[in-house]
Tab-separated table of C-alpha atoms and ligand atoms in Angstrom:
chain	number	residue	atom	x	y	z
P	641	MET	CA	6.940	187.190	107.984
P	642	GLN	CA	8.819	190.151	108.964
P	643	HIS	CA	12.554	191.029	107.568
P	644	HIS	CA	14.952	193.487	107.209
P	645	SER	CA	16.306	194.675	104.423
P	646	LYS	CA	19.832	194.694	104.594
P	647	LEU	CA	20.251	197.255	102.107
P	648	PRO	CA	17.129	199.289	102.607
P	649	ASN	CA	17.905	201.780	100.287
P	650	VAL	CA	18.863	200.360	97.162
P	651	GLY	CA	16.334	200.197	94.855
P	652	THR	CA	15.933	198.949	91.262
P	653	THR	CA	19.877	200.343	89.331
P	654	ILE	CA	19.080	203.038	86.955
P	655	PHE	CA	20.995	200.958	84.382
P	656	THR	CA	17.295	198.106	84.397
P	657	VAL	CA	15.260	201.555	85.074
P	658	MET	CA	16.644	203.141	81.888
P	659	SER	CA	16.612	199.584	79.777
P	660	SER	CA	13.390	198.772	80.598
P	661	LEU	CA	12.306	201.924	79.212
P	662	ALA	CA	14.256	202.144	76.812
P	663	GLN	CA	12.779	198.876	75.799
P	664	LYS	CA	8.508	199.867	76.478
P	665	HIS	CA	9.512	202.751	74.219
P	666	SER	CA	11.124	200.841	71.120
P	667	ALA	CA	14.063	203.579	71.707
P	668	LEU	CA	17.405	203.164	70.959
P	669	ASN	CA	18.956	201.954	74.232
P	670	LEU	CA	22.482	203.771	75.017
P	671	SER	CA	22.424	203.937	78.830
P	672	GLN	CA	23.855	200.439	79.598
P	673	GLY	CA	27.400	199.488	78.836
P	674	PHE	CA	27.485	196.795	76.545
P	675	PRO	CA	28.081	196.282	73.109
P	676	ASN	CA	25.609	195.927	70.532
P	677	PHE	CA	27.641	194.259	68.040
P	678	LYS	CA	29.081	190.191	68.313
P	679	SER	CA	32.590	189.755	69.790
P	680	ASP	CA	35.145	187.985	67.433
P	681	GLN	CA	33.459	184.711	65.190
P	682	LYS	CA	36.557	183.085	66.091
P	683	LEU	CA	36.938	182.846	69.942
P	684	ILE	CA	32.885	181.954	70.003
P	685	ASP	CA	34.135	178.676	67.850
P	686	LEU	CA	37.013	178.519	70.964
P	687	VAL	CA	34.000	177.638	73.609
P	688	THR	CA	32.745	175.217	71.476
P	689	ASN	CA	36.134	173.651	71.127
P	690	ALA	CA	36.455	173.580	74.704
P	691	MET	CA	32.981	171.932	75.448
P	692	ASN	CA	33.647	169.499	72.998
P	693	SER	CA	37.255	168.581	74.500
P	694	GLY	CA	35.581	168.734	77.611
P	695	PHE	CA	36.582	171.608	79.813
P	696	ASN	CA	32.906	171.312	81.189
P	697	GLN	CA	33.817	170.070	84.732
P	698	TYR	CA	34.673	172.853	87.710
P	699	ALA	CA	37.417	175.108	86.634
P	700	PRO	CA	40.540	175.072	89.185
P	701	MET	CA	39.663	177.202	92.149
P	702	GLN	CA	41.989	179.947	91.087
P	703	GLY	CA	41.169	179.416	87.732
P	704	ASN	CA	41.954	177.843	84.462
P	705	LEU	CA	46.162	177.219	84.387
P	706	GLU	CA	47.013	178.505	81.130
P	707	LEU	CA	44.658	181.337	81.671
P	708	ARG	CA	46.305	182.653	84.681
P	709	LEU	CA	49.731	182.086	82.518
P	710	ALA	CA	48.158	184.115	79.811
P	711	ILE	CA	47.327	186.619	82.322
P	712	ALA	CA	51.036	186.655	84.054
P	713	HIS	CA	52.252	187.226	80.637
P	714	LYS	CA	49.774	189.963	79.819
P	715	PHE	CA	51.407	192.145	82.545
P	716	GLU	CA	54.979	191.485	81.715
P	717	ALA	CA	54.251	192.295	78.438
P	718	LEU	CA	52.512	195.758	79.151
P	719	TYR	CA	53.728	196.168	82.764
P	720	HIS	CA	57.033	195.014	82.977
P	721	THR	CA	55.678	193.804	85.979
P	722	SER	CA	54.871	189.854	87.436
P	723	TYR	CA	52.243	188.216	88.793
P	724	HIS	CA	52.398	183.950	89.788
P	725	PRO	CA	50.210	182.337	88.545
P	726	ASP	CA	49.320	180.122	91.473
P	727	SER	CA	49.482	182.586	94.031
P	728	GLU	CA	48.414	186.350	92.432
P	729	ILE	CA	46.144	185.966	89.859
P	730	THR	CA	42.525	184.430	90.490
P	731	VAL	CA	39.912	184.112	87.688
P	732	THR	CA	36.502	185.761	89.002
P	733	ALA	CA	32.958	185.763	87.471
P	734	GLY	CA	33.441	189.014	86.117
P	735	ALA	CA	35.117	192.096	87.806
P	736	THR	CA	31.716	192.709	89.635
P	737	GLN	CA	32.507	189.206	91.339
P	738	ALA	CA	36.158	190.658	92.104
P	739	ILE	CA	34.964	193.683	93.724
P	740	PHE	CA	32.661	192.244	96.122
P	741	THR	CA	34.867	189.802	97.121
P	742	ILE	CA	37.776	191.740	97.604
P	743	ILE	CA	35.667	193.695	99.967
P	744	SER	CA	34.056	191.321	101.951
P	745	THR	CA	37.133	190.106	102.081
P	746	PHE	CA	38.971	193.094	104.148
P	747	VAL	CA	36.354	195.602	105.202
P	748	LYS	CA	34.878	195.146	108.536
P	749	PRO	CA	31.871	196.960	110.517
P	750	MET	CA	32.541	200.460	111.696
P	751	ASP	CA	35.767	200.476	108.640
P	752	GLU	CA	35.604	203.532	106.210
P	753	VAL	CA	36.571	202.842	102.534
P	754	ILE	CA	37.392	206.008	100.429
P	755	LEU	CA	35.598	206.290	96.487
P	756	PHE	CA	35.237	208.998	93.733
P	757	ARG	CA	32.136	209.808	92.263
P	758	PRO	CA	30.004	209.699	90.109
P	759	ALA	CA	31.324	206.033	91.202
P	760	TYR	CA	30.080	202.518	89.189
P	761	ASP	CA	27.182	201.494	91.048
P	762	CYS	CA	29.207	198.074	92.660
P	763	TYR	CA	31.181	199.010	95.327
P	764	GLU	CA	29.238	200.542	97.816
P	765	PRO	CA	26.881	198.103	98.389
P	766	ALA	CA	28.970	195.388	98.815
P	767	ILE	CA	30.622	197.540	102.023
P	768	ALA	CA	27.471	198.474	103.362
P	769	LEU	CA	27.167	194.458	103.600
P	770	ASN	CA	29.831	194.254	105.051
P	771	GLY	CA	29.373	197.158	107.667
P	772	GLY	CA	31.692	199.450	106.051
P	773	LYS	CA	31.522	203.093	105.864
P	774	THR	CA	31.652	204.592	102.716
P	775	ILE	CA	33.229	208.521	102.373
P	776	SER	CA	33.209	209.922	99.174
P	777	VAL	CA	35.284	211.735	97.106
P	778	GLN	CA	33.623	214.156	94.448
P	779	LEU	CA	34.998	214.439	91.226
P	780	GLU	CA	33.565	218.190	89.806
P	781	ALA	CA	32.722	218.742	86.050
P	782	PRO	CA	33.450	219.076	83.218
P	783	LEU	CA	36.996	217.738	84.248
P	784	TYR	CA	36.351	215.428	87.243
P	785	LYS	CA	39.750	215.338	87.990
P	786	VAL	CA	41.159	214.894	91.841
P	787	VAL	CA	41.830	217.524	94.281
P	788	TRP	CA	44.001	214.834	96.399
P	789	LYS	CA	44.149	218.027	99.384
P	790	GLU	CA	40.554	216.748	99.382
P	791	VAL	CA	41.432	213.101	99.985
P	792	SER	CA	44.376	213.777	101.862
P	793	LYS	CA	41.611	215.337	104.054
P	794	LYS	CA	39.605	212.030	104.636
P	795	ILE	CA	42.076	209.412	105.348
P	796	THR	CA	41.965	208.106	108.808
P	797	SER	CA	42.789	205.823	111.070
P	798	LYS	CA	39.148	203.887	110.468
P	799	THR	CA	40.421	203.684	106.293
P	800	LYS	CA	40.731	200.206	104.785
P	801	MET	CA	40.394	200.968	101.544
P	802	VAL	CA	40.568	203.311	98.473
P	803	ILE	CA	38.521	202.361	94.972
P	804	ILE	CA	40.074	203.927	91.956
P	805	ASN	CA	38.620	203.227	88.813
P	806	THR	CA	40.550	204.490	85.953
P	807	PRO	CA	39.656	204.887	83.335
P	808	GLN	CA	36.850	206.308	84.757
P	809	ASN	CA	33.361	204.732	84.223
P	810	GLN	CA	31.172	206.618	84.513
P	811	SER	CA	33.330	210.453	83.704
P	812	GLY	CA	35.349	209.116	80.815
P	813	THR	CA	38.108	210.344	82.556
P	814	ILE	CA	41.605	208.497	83.208
P	815	PHE	CA	44.047	209.071	86.141
P	816	SER	CA	47.173	211.017	84.698
P	817	GLU	CA	51.147	209.719	86.466
P	818	ASP	CA	51.356	212.310	88.964
P	819	ASP	CA	47.985	210.947	89.630
P	820	MET	CA	48.800	207.707	90.468
P	821	LEU	CA	51.887	209.208	92.400
P	822	GLN	CA	49.726	211.535	94.268
P	823	LEU	CA	48.252	208.473	95.548
P	824	GLN	CA	51.304	206.601	96.020
P	825	GLU	CA	52.415	208.955	98.367
P	826	LEU	CA	49.299	209.556	100.452
P	827	LEU	CA	49.403	205.969	100.828
P	828	LYS	CA	52.807	204.954	101.883
P	829	GLY	CA	53.030	203.703	105.080
P	830	THR	CA	49.690	202.758	105.725
P	831	ASP	CA	48.016	199.380	105.921
P	832	ILE	CA	45.461	200.662	103.261
P	833	ILE	CA	44.021	198.347	100.881
P	834	LEU	CA	43.861	200.034	97.471
P	835	LEU	CA	41.088	198.595	94.699
P	836	SER	CA	42.180	199.733	91.644
P	837	ASP	CA	39.476	199.142	89.141
P	838	GLU	CA	40.659	198.709	85.608
P	839	VAL	CA	38.007	197.146	83.568
P	840	TYR	CA	38.645	199.522	80.562
P	841	GLU	CA	42.485	199.912	81.056
P	842	HIS	CA	42.371	198.670	77.057
P	843	ILE	CA	40.029	201.427	75.717
P	844	ILE	CA	41.943	204.707	76.008
P	845	PHE	CA	42.524	207.504	73.674
P	846	ASP	CA	44.103	210.005	72.127
P	847	ALA	CA	47.891	208.320	72.617
P	848	GLU	CA	47.252	208.723	76.547
P	849	LYS	CA	48.763	206.170	78.418
P	850	HIS	CA	47.239	203.641	81.557
P	851	TYR	CA	49.366	203.926	84.315
P	852	SER	CA	47.858	200.730	86.252
P	853	ALA	CA	48.106	201.069	89.920
P	854	CYS	CA	51.462	197.808	89.271
P	855	LEU	CA	53.829	200.226	87.609
P	856	PHE	CA	53.876	202.042	91.003
P	857	PRO	CA	55.836	199.933	93.605
P	858	ASP	CA	54.359	200.950	97.011
P	859	LEU	CA	50.637	200.586	95.261
P	860	LYS	CA	51.266	197.524	93.990
P	861	SER	CA	52.436	195.672	97.292
P	862	ARG	CA	49.218	197.098	98.562
P	863	SER	CA	47.220	196.723	95.303
P	864	PHE	CA	44.062	194.546	94.302
P	865	ILE	CA	44.437	195.131	90.249
P	866	VAL	CA	40.586	194.310	88.592
P	867	ALA	CA	39.543	193.564	84.733
P	868	SER	CA	37.365	192.346	83.070
P	869	PHE	CA	37.543	190.393	80.578
P	870	GLY	CA	33.732	191.353	79.328
P	871	LYS	CA	34.754	194.314	78.312
P	872	THR	CA	38.023	193.867	76.342
P	873	PHE	CA	36.059	191.244	74.152
P	874	HIS	CA	32.726	192.631	73.786
P	875	ASN	CA	31.418	189.560	75.202
P	876	THR	CA	29.645	190.974	79.008
P	877	GLY	CA	27.390	188.141	79.339
P	878	TRP	CA	29.685	185.844	79.960
P	879	LYS	CA	30.292	187.570	82.976
P	880	LEU	CA	34.727	186.205	83.097
P	881	GLY	CA	36.974	188.845	85.012
P	882	TYR	CA	39.797	188.097	87.097
P	883	CYS	CA	41.750	190.010	89.857
P	884	CYS	CA	46.357	189.938	91.217
P	885	ALA	CA	47.086	190.670	94.430
P	886	PRO	CA	50.415	190.068	95.774
P	887	LYS	CA	50.492	186.859	97.415
P	888	GLU	CA	49.901	187.629	100.958
P	889	LEU	CA	46.661	189.023	99.994
P	890	MET	CA	45.463	187.014	97.223
P	891	VAL	CA	45.846	184.469	100.438
P	892	GLU	CA	42.951	185.858	102.387
P	893	PHE	CA	41.183	186.793	99.082
P	894	GLN	CA	40.676	183.196	97.668
P	895	LYS	CA	39.636	182.079	101.327
P	896	ILE	CA	36.333	183.625	100.507
P	897	HIS	CA	36.836	183.385	96.576
P	898	GLN	CA	36.074	179.517	97.079
P	899	PHE	CA	32.826	179.772	99.051
P	900	ASN	CA	31.311	182.288	97.374
P	901	VAL	CA	31.293	180.221	93.973
P	902	PHE	CA	34.725	178.636	94.442
P	903	CYS	CA	35.730	178.654	90.816
P	904	VAL	CA	33.335	180.138	87.442
P	905	ASN	CA	32.584	178.983	83.861
P	906	HIS	CA	35.040	176.626	82.731
P	907	PRO	CA	35.085	176.394	78.561
P	908	THR	CA	35.159	179.822	78.153
P	909	GLN	CA	38.428	180.655	80.621
P	910	LYS	CA	39.911	177.960	78.309
P	911	ALA	CA	38.596	179.176	74.894
P	912	LEU	CA	39.754	182.845	76.317
P	913	ALA	CA	43.156	181.136	77.415
P	914	ASP	CA	43.631	180.179	73.388
P	915	TYR	CA	42.379	182.861	72.210
P	916	LEU	CA	44.956	184.849	74.181
P	917	LYS	CA	47.671	183.050	72.660
P	918	GLU	CA	47.765	185.748	69.513
P	919	PRO	CA	47.261	189.054	71.826
P	920	ASN	CA	46.332	191.462	69.256
P	921	HIS	CA	42.510	191.853	69.725
P	922	TYR	CA	43.862	194.063	72.793
P	923	LYS	CA	46.192	196.027	71.567
P	924	GLU	CA	43.932	197.415	69.161
P	925	LEU	CA	40.685	198.093	71.304
P	926	SER	CA	41.810	201.292	72.080
P	927	THR	CA	41.810	202.106	68.044
P	928	PHE	CA	38.288	200.664	68.058
P	929	TYR	CA	37.117	203.055	69.982
P	930	GLN	CA	38.376	206.132	69.333
P	931	ARG	CA	37.060	205.580	66.180
P	932	LYS	CA	33.742	205.182	67.517
P	933	ARG	CA	33.958	207.914	69.331
P	934	ASP	CA	35.124	210.597	67.426
P	935	LEU	CA	32.394	209.072	64.574
P	936	PHE	CA	29.474	210.258	67.473
P	937	LEU	CA	31.430	213.380	68.484
P	938	SER	CA	31.918	214.581	64.862
P	939	LEU	CA	28.407	213.794	64.083
P	940	ILE	CA	26.693	215.422	67.304
P	941	LYS	CA	29.453	218.546	66.803
P	942	GLU	CA	26.399	221.116	65.805
P	943	SER	CA	23.903	220.420	68.208
P	944	ARG	CA	22.893	221.854	71.596
P	945	PHE	CA	24.880	219.144	73.058
P	946	LYS	CA	27.913	220.453	75.178
P	947	PHE	CA	31.199	217.701	75.853
P	948	THR	CA	34.852	217.440	76.104
P	949	PRO	CA	35.846	214.150	74.392
P	950	ALA	CA	35.921	211.165	76.632
P	951	GLN	CA	39.591	210.032	77.358
P	952	GLY	CA	38.845	206.437	78.145
P	953	THR	CA	36.229	203.693	78.973
P	954	TYR	CA	33.090	203.616	75.901
P	955	PHE	CA	31.124	206.099	77.180
P	956	GLN	CA	30.381	209.788	76.696
P	957	ILE	CA	29.035	212.724	78.704
P	958	LEU	CA	26.759	215.113	76.818
P	959	ASP	CA	26.175	218.563	79.094
P	960	TYR	CA	22.537	219.572	78.091
P	961	SER	CA	22.747	222.609	80.174
P	962	ASN	CA	22.236	224.516	77.086
P	963	ILE	CA	18.927	222.713	75.991
P	964	THR	CA	16.513	222.833	79.384
P	965	ILE	CA	16.453	223.110	83.161
P	966	GLU	CA	15.022	220.042	83.984
P	967	ASN	CA	17.061	217.255	86.374
P	968	ASP	CA	19.100	214.792	84.646
P	969	VAL	CA	16.860	212.315	85.761
P	970	ASP	CA	13.472	213.746	84.306
P	971	PHE	CA	15.423	214.808	81.551
P	972	ALA	CA	16.685	211.090	81.187
P	973	LYS	CA	13.272	209.440	80.887
P	974	ARG	CA	12.179	212.381	78.589
P	975	LEU	CA	14.482	211.704	75.833
P	976	THR	CA	13.506	207.659	76.170
P	977	ILE	CA	10.108	208.364	75.959
P	978	ALA	CA	9.293	211.171	73.832
P	979	HIS	CA	12.496	211.026	71.321
P	980	LYS	CA	13.569	207.363	71.388
P	981	ILE	CA	16.636	207.315	72.968
P	982	ALA	CA	17.689	206.542	76.283
P	983	ALA	CA	21.188	207.700	78.231
P	984	ILE	CA	22.040	207.258	82.057
P	985	PRO	CA	21.615	210.353	84.446
P	986	LEU	CA	24.709	210.443	86.172
P	987	SER	CA	23.166	212.390	89.625
P	988	VAL	CA	22.509	209.347	90.968
P	989	PHE	CA	25.690	208.244	91.529
P	990	ASN	CA	27.348	211.948	92.603
P	991	THR	CA	27.155	212.406	96.387
P	992	ASP	CA	24.310	213.909	97.255
P	993	ASN	CA	22.668	213.272	94.060
P	994	LEU	CA	25.079	216.216	92.647
P	995	ASP	CA	23.302	217.247	89.028
P	996	ASN	CA	25.267	218.734	86.827
P	997	LYS	CA	22.752	218.117	83.942
P	998	VAL	CA	25.062	215.591	82.042
P	999	LEU	CA	24.116	212.235	80.614
P	1000	ARG	CA	26.205	209.546	79.730
P	1001	PHE	CA	25.731	207.391	76.487
P	1002	CYS	CA	27.421	204.334	75.790
P	1003	PHE	CA	29.103	204.815	72.350
P	1004	ALA	CA	30.033	200.543	72.001
P	1005	LYS	CA	27.425	200.439	69.317
P	1006	THR	CA	27.302	199.965	65.604
P	1007	ASP	CA	28.255	202.780	63.631
P	1008	ASP	CA	24.823	202.472	62.037
P	1009	THR	CA	23.312	203.154	65.782
P	1010	LEU	CA	25.206	205.693	66.409
P	1011	ARG	CA	24.558	207.272	63.390
P	1012	GLN	CA	20.667	207.169	63.884
P	1013	ALA	CA	21.623	207.768	67.504
P	1014	ALA	CA	23.067	211.481	66.734
P	1015	ASP	CA	20.045	211.470	64.137
P	1016	ILE	CA	17.814	211.990	67.123
P	1017	LEU	CA	20.610	214.422	69.434
P	1018	ASN	CA	21.000	216.941	66.428
P	1019	THR	CA	17.033	217.487	66.758
P	1020	ILE	CA	16.766	218.384	69.971
G	1225	LIG	C1	34.145	200.440	86.186
G	1225	LIG	C2	33.386	198.969	85.815
G	1225	LIG	N1	33.906	197.981	87.271
G	1225	LIG	C3	33.269	196.867	87.075
G	1225	LIG	C4	31.990	196.574	85.695
G	1225	LIG	C5	31.919	194.838	86.128
G	1225	LIG	O1	32.792	194.361	85.144
G	1225	LIG	P1	31.878	192.894	84.633
G	1225	LIG	O2	30.962	192.892	83.785
G	1225	LIG	O3	33.063	191.939	84.248
G	1225	LIG	O4	31.026	192.754	86.097
G	1225	LIG	C6	31.752	197.417	85.112
G	1225	LIG	C7	31.022	197.301	84.357
G	1225	LIG	O5	30.002	198.158	83.292
G	1225	LIG	C8	32.407	199.087	85.125
G	1225	LIG	O6	31.916	199.615	84.834
């Protein structure tokens, strides 16, 4: 049987490649972005309670109502803005499904979608599957700041969507208030939709502030804000997230969502709704991860790696140009096989595989793992 791949250039993701290599060589895995510690036992018990209390059948299509109310409450409390739980919030199977569905809802063949590289890897295949064209803006190492003049040159009558991600995976940088204002100015008067991937909104350091797109009225009117419970509550395997958007955009999203998954895992939604009655966890998350970032960086400060501390996310970029001229993919493989530590080479997320000689390390790990990682990195 002959068939034509709809994604001929997509192979196994670098996360799978590096994680399997790490497993094969019994290496410490700081490559993929997930915690190696448990989420709160109280939250795990609430899932059992939800199952025992009968939350085992389909949830409403938009998500468990109590959870949507808790999400609406969070937006009021943190950003002083409102999303209506009935018509402007949808609970999704992780941020990934929200992103895929948003892109499928709006992007038609020949539409252009602007994104910033090094970008998280689920955006581009979704654009391609819908016949759209990715227009890349490369963020330049080491600071990974946006040059808005460059973005403005790429906006055309074909631009359907702009995708931003702050705090940003892969670089660990954030968009400032000024970045968001410049973006707002650029999009004013257009019909361009903004997909604002904010899955690391609660992981931001050094007293910096997260500037959600919902804080800027003109941006909010055209935005989907995407969030992930997995990143916030240390349970990425539950694949639970959500998105918020003005009613007229959400109506279109839900037309696709209902045939994409209809609804998502009910007991975990109910458990999170109960857990969020005491919304302390996300308020403490930045302090929790900043301590880990600082521990990791203080342990490797005498090493040959160079770094600028991450501003957000649980990823730290390390520059290895003092160590070798190898390309980042080869160096990442050698580190895993010979030194037993796995990280992610960033070139695979850059325009034309630009190699800045940096690797990305995930510090959502126990202190013990971070110490072991530092011991290795200090010998290289
Ligand atoms: C920037 C970004 N967006 C979306 C996701 C996907 O989130 P989820 O696991 O909730 O699907 C991730 C996960 O790594 C991410 O880093």
